[in-house]
Amino acid sequence: MAFIPAVSLVGVTARSSSSVSAADQVSLRRPASTVGHTLPQRRRVSAAPAPPSVAAPTMVFSAASPVAAVKAELMAAIAPTRLGRAVASDRRAQEKIDAIVRRLEALNPNAVPVESADLGAVWKLVYTTSASILGTSRPPPLRPNDEIFQVVDLDAGTVTNSEQLAGGLLTNKVHATFGVKPPMRVQVQFQRFQFGPLSVKAPASAKGFLDVTYLDDEVRVSRGNKDNLFVLLSPKGLSNLI
């Protein structure tokens, strides 16, 4: 789902000057209802304290493996990009990162990512190509900082994206429900947009989808319906960062 989406990760029509496009907010969700499809045992995720922020992601693993090596290469590549802001106008740099992501996607351990219990977590966005999520077109005070999270609750079938702005004094949130279309598609229906203390009901047209193209218990990669890329880390993934 996008933050990220996004979490951004981390890919609609309702917005404000400080809001994120709903399509890009499709960073991830779990089925509120999936007709004719048996769902796996789900893990409830607490939205309580968000994982600690890390300045420069560099993945470190205790054992070498092809997957670990690609994840480490990806984290090293995105570390200097500030969630993607530093390469927002550099298509070549984005393509280099995308090439690493595609190598990781080819090693996806989950044949049906949207049915995996790993989906339920407090995900932190660490990279995206979504200008809407990054807020590059907003006035500086309304641009989010690096604290962009997505909480996926598999039991409730809900996803909540959150971003901090104005020096951390203001928090915006997007609340949504979701369903899945195996093996990797997540379909999101937005319910409410929250801008600081203000809350606005989302219109019925506020919906979107994304594909979960890589998922394990540390890293999630999603591609939104606006062709944006989202890379997110779970608390376990964040614990492997230095």
Coordinates of C-alpha atoms in Angstrom, one line a residue:
M1 CA 0.0 0.0 0.0
A2 CA 1.4 3.2 -0.5
F3 CA 2.8 5.3 2.6
I4 CA 3.6 5.0 2.8
P5 CA 0.9 4.8 0.6
A6 CA 3.2 4.6 1.2
V7 CA 4.0 4.7 4.3
S8 CA 3.7 6.0 2.4
L9 CA 4.6 2.2 1.2
V10 CA 4.1 3.8 1.4
G11 CA 0.3 4.9 -4.7
V12 CA -7.7 9.6 -5.2
T13 CA -9.4 12.6 -5.2
A14 CA -9.7 14.3 -1.8
R15 CA -6.8 16.5 -0.7
S16 CA -5.8 19.7 1.0
S17 CA -2.7 21.9 0.7
S18 CA -1.0 19.6 3.2
S19 CA -2.5 16.3 2.2
V20 CA -1.2 13.4 0.3
S21 CA -2.9 12.1 -2.9
A22 CA -5.1 9.2 -2.0
A23 CA -3.9 7.1 -4.8
D24 CA -0.3 7.4 -3.5
Q25 CA -1.5 6.7 0.1
V26 CA -2.1 3.2 -1.0
S27 CA 0.9 1.9 0.7
L28 CA -0.7 -1.3 2.1
R29 CA -3.7 -3.0 3.6
R30 CA -5.2 -6.3 4.6
P31 CA -8.6 -7.6 3.5
A32 CA -11.6 -6.1 5.1
S33 CA -13.5 -8.7 3.0
T34 CA -12.2 -11.0 0.4
V35 CA -15.0 -12.9 -1.2
G36 CA -14.5 -16.6 -1.7
H37 CA -11.0 -16.5 -0.4
T38 CA -9.7 -18.1 2.8
L39 CA -7.3 -15.8 4.7
P40 CA -4.3 -16.8 6.7
Q41 CA -4.0 -16.5 10.5
R42 CA -3.5 -12.8 11.1
R43 CA -1.4 -10.9 13.5
R44 CA -2.8 -7.8 15.3
V45 CA -0.5 -4.9 15.2
S46 CA -0.4 -2.2 17.8
A47 CA -0.3 1.4 16.6
A48 CA 1.6 2.3 19.7
P49 CA 5.0 3.9 19.6
A50 CA 6.5 4.1 16.1
P51 CA 9.9 2.6 15.5
P52 CA 12.9 4.9 16.2
S53 CA 14.1 7.1 13.3
V54 CA 17.4 6.3 11.7
A55 CA 19.5 8.8 9.8
A56 CA 21.2 6.7 7.1
P57 CA 19.8 3.2 6.5
T58 CA 22.5 0.5 6.0
M59 CA 21.2 -3.0 6.3
V60 CA 23.4 -5.4 8.3
F61 CA 22.7 -9.1 8.5
S62 CA 24.3 -11.9 10.6
A63 CA 24.4 -14.3 7.8
A64 CA 25.2 -13.8 4.1
S65 CA 22.6 -14.8 1.5
P66 CA 21.6 -13.6 -2.0
V67 CA 18.5 -11.9 -0.5
A68 CA 20.5 -10.3 2.3
A69 CA 23.1 -9.0 -0.1
V70 CA 20.5 -7.4 -2.4
K71 CA 18.7 -5.8 0.6
A72 CA 22.0 -4.4 1.9
E73 CA 22.8 -3.0 -1.6
L74 CA 19.3 -1.4 -1.8
M75 CA 19.6 0.2 1.7
A76 CA 23.0 1.6 0.8
A77 CA 21.7 3.0 -2.5
I78 CA 18.7 4.8 -0.9
A79 CA 20.5 6.0 2.3
P80 CA 21.7 9.3 0.8
T81 CA 18.4 10.1 -1.0
R82 CA 16.4 11.3 2.1
L83 CA 13.4 9.1 1.3
G84 CA 13.9 9.9 -2.4
R85 CA 13.9 13.7 -2.2
A86 CA 17.5 14.0 -3.2
V87 CA 16.8 12.1 -6.5
A88 CA 13.3 13.4 -7.1
S89 CA 14.4 15.1 -10.4
D90 CA 17.1 12.6 -11.2
R91 CA 15.6 10.0 -13.4
R92 CA 18.9 8.1 -13.9
A93 CA 19.4 7.8 -10.2
Q94 CA 15.9 6.5 -9.7
E95 CA 16.4 4.0 -12.5
K96 CA 19.5 2.6 -10.7
I97 CA 17.6 2.2 -7.5
D98 CA 14.7 0.6 -9.4
A99 CA 17.1 -1.9 -11.0
I100 CA 18.2 -3.1 -7.5
V101 CA 14.6 -3.3 -6.4
R102 CA 13.7 -5.5 -9.4
R103 CA 16.5 -7.9 -8.4
L104 CA 15.0 -8.1 -5.0
E105 CA 11.5 -8.6 -6.3
A106 CA 12.8 -11.6 -8.3
L107 CA 13.8 -13.1 -4.9
N108 CA 10.4 -12.6 -3.3
P109 CA 10.0 -15.4 -0.7
N110 CA 6.2 -14.9 -0.6
A111 CA 4.4 -16.3 -3.6
V112 CA 1.2 -14.7 -2.4
P113 CA 2.3 -11.6 -0.5
V114 CA -1.2 -10.3 0.3
E115 CA -2.0 -13.5 2.3
S116 CA 1.2 -13.3 4.4
A117 CA 1.1 -12.5 8.1
D118 CA 4.2 -10.4 7.5
L119 CA 2.0 -7.8 6.0
G120 CA 0.8 -6.7 9.4
A121 CA 3.3 -4.3 10.9
V122 CA 4.1 -0.7 11.7
W123 CA 6.0 0.1 8.5
K124 CA 8.3 3.0 8.0
L125 CA 8.8 4.5 4.6
V126 CA 12.5 4.7 3.6
Y127 CA 12.2 5.5 -0.1
T128 CA 9.6 6.5 -2.7
T129 CA 9.3 8.1 -6.1
S130 CA 6.0 9.7 -5.2
A131 CA 6.2 13.5 -5.3
S132 CA 2.9 13.6 -3.5
I133 CA 4.1 11.6 -0.5
L134 CA 7.3 13.5 -0.4
G135 CA 5.5 16.8 -0.6
T136 CA 7.9 18.3 -3.0
S137 CA 5.3 20.7 -4.4
R138 CA 4.1 22.0 -1.0
P139 CA 5.5 25.1 0.8
P140 CA 8.4 24.1 3.0
P141 CA 6.5 24.3 6.3
L142 CA 4.0 21.8 5.0
R143 CA 6.4 19.3 3.7
P144 CA 6.6 16.1 5.8
N145 CA 9.8 15.2 7.6
D146 CA 11.3 11.7 7.5
E147 CA 8.8 10.3 10.0
I148 CA 6.3 8.7 7.6
F149 CA 4.7 5.5 8.8
Q150 CA 2.0 3.0 7.9
V151 CA 0.2 0.8 10.3
V152 CA -1.4 -2.3 8.8
D153 CA -3.9 -4.1 11.1
L154 CA -4.7 -7.5 9.6
D155 CA -7.5 -8.3 12.1
A156 CA -9.3 -5.1 11.6
G157 CA -8.6 -4.9 7.9
T158 CA -7.4 -1.3 8.2
V159 CA -4.4 0.8 7.3
T160 CA -3.4 4.1 8.7
N161 CA -0.8 6.3 7.1
S162 CA 0.8 9.1 9.1
E163 CA 3.2 12.0 8.4
Q164 CA 4.7 14.7 10.6
L165 CA 5.3 18.3 9.4
A166 CA 5.9 21.8 10.7
G167 CA 8.9 20.5 12.7
G168 CA 7.0 17.6 14.1
L169 CA 4.3 19.9 15.6
L170 CA 1.6 18.6 13.3
T171 CA 0.6 15.1 12.3
N172 CA -1.6 14.2 9.2
K173 CA -3.2 10.8 8.9
V174 CA -5.1 8.9 6.3
H175 CA -7.5 6.1 7.5
A176 CA -8.6 3.4 5.1
T177 CA -10.0 -0.1 4.8
F178 CA -8.7 -2.6 2.3
G179 CA -9.3 -5.9 0.5
V180 CA -7.0 -8.1 -1.5
K181 CA -6.8 -9.7 -4.9
P182 CA -4.2 -12.4 -4.8
P183 CA -1.4 -12.9 -5.4
M184 CA -0.3 -9.3 -4.8
R185 CA -2.9 -6.6 -5.4
V186 CA -4.3 -4.6 -2.5
Q187 CA -7.4 -2.5 -3.1
V188 CA -7.9 0.5 -0.7
Q189 CA -11.0 2.4 0.2
F190 CA -10.2 5.6 2.0
Q191 CA -12.5 6.5 4.9
R192 CA -11.1 9.6 6.6
F193 CA -8.4 12.3 6.1
Q194 CA -7.1 13.9 9.2
F195 CA -5.1 17.2 9.0
G196 CA -3.8 17.9 12.5
P197 CA -7.0 18.3 14.7
L198 CA -9.3 18.5 11.6
S199 CA -11.0 15.4 10.3
V200 CA -12.7 15.1 6.9
K201 CA -14.7 12.1 5.6
A202 CA -13.4 10.7 2.4
P203 CA -15.7 10.6 -0.6
A204 CA -16.7 7.2 -2.0
S205 CA -14.5 7.9 -5.0
A206 CA -11.4 8.0 -2.8
K207 CA -9.9 4.6 -3.6
G208 CA -6.9 3.1 -5.3
F209 CA -4.7 0.0 -5.4
L210 CA -1.1 -1.2 -5.3
D211 CA 0.8 -4.3 -5.8
V212 CA 3.0 -5.8 -3.1
T213 CA 5.9 -7.0 -5.2
Y214 CA 8.3 -8.0 -2.4
L215 CA 7.5 -9.0 1.3
D216 CA 9.4 -10.5 4.1
D217 CA 9.5 -9.8 7.8
E218 CA 11.9 -6.9 7.3
V219 CA 11.3 -5.3 3.9
R220 CA 8.2 -4.5 1.9
V221 CA 8.2 -3.2 -1.7
S222 CA 5.0 -1.9 -3.3
R223 CA 4.2 -0.3 -6.7
G224 CA 1.2 2.0 -6.8
N225 CA -1.5 2.6 -9.4
K226 CA 0.3 5.8 -10.4
D227 CA 3.5 3.8 -11.1
N228 CA 5.2 5.0 -7.9
L229 CA 7.7 2.8 -6.0
F230 CA 7.6 2.4 -2.2
V231 CA 10.2 0.8 0.0
L232 CA 9.3 0.3 3.7
L233 CA 10.9 -1.4 6.7
S234 CA 9.2 -3.2 9.6
P235 CA 10.5 -2.8 13.2
K236 CA 12.7 -5.9 12.6
G237 CA 14.1 -4.3 9.5
L238 CA 14.8 -1.1 11.3
S239 CA 16.6 -2.9 14.0
N240 CA 19.1 -4.1 11.4
L241 CA 20.0 -0.6 10.4
I242 CA 23.1 1.3 11.6

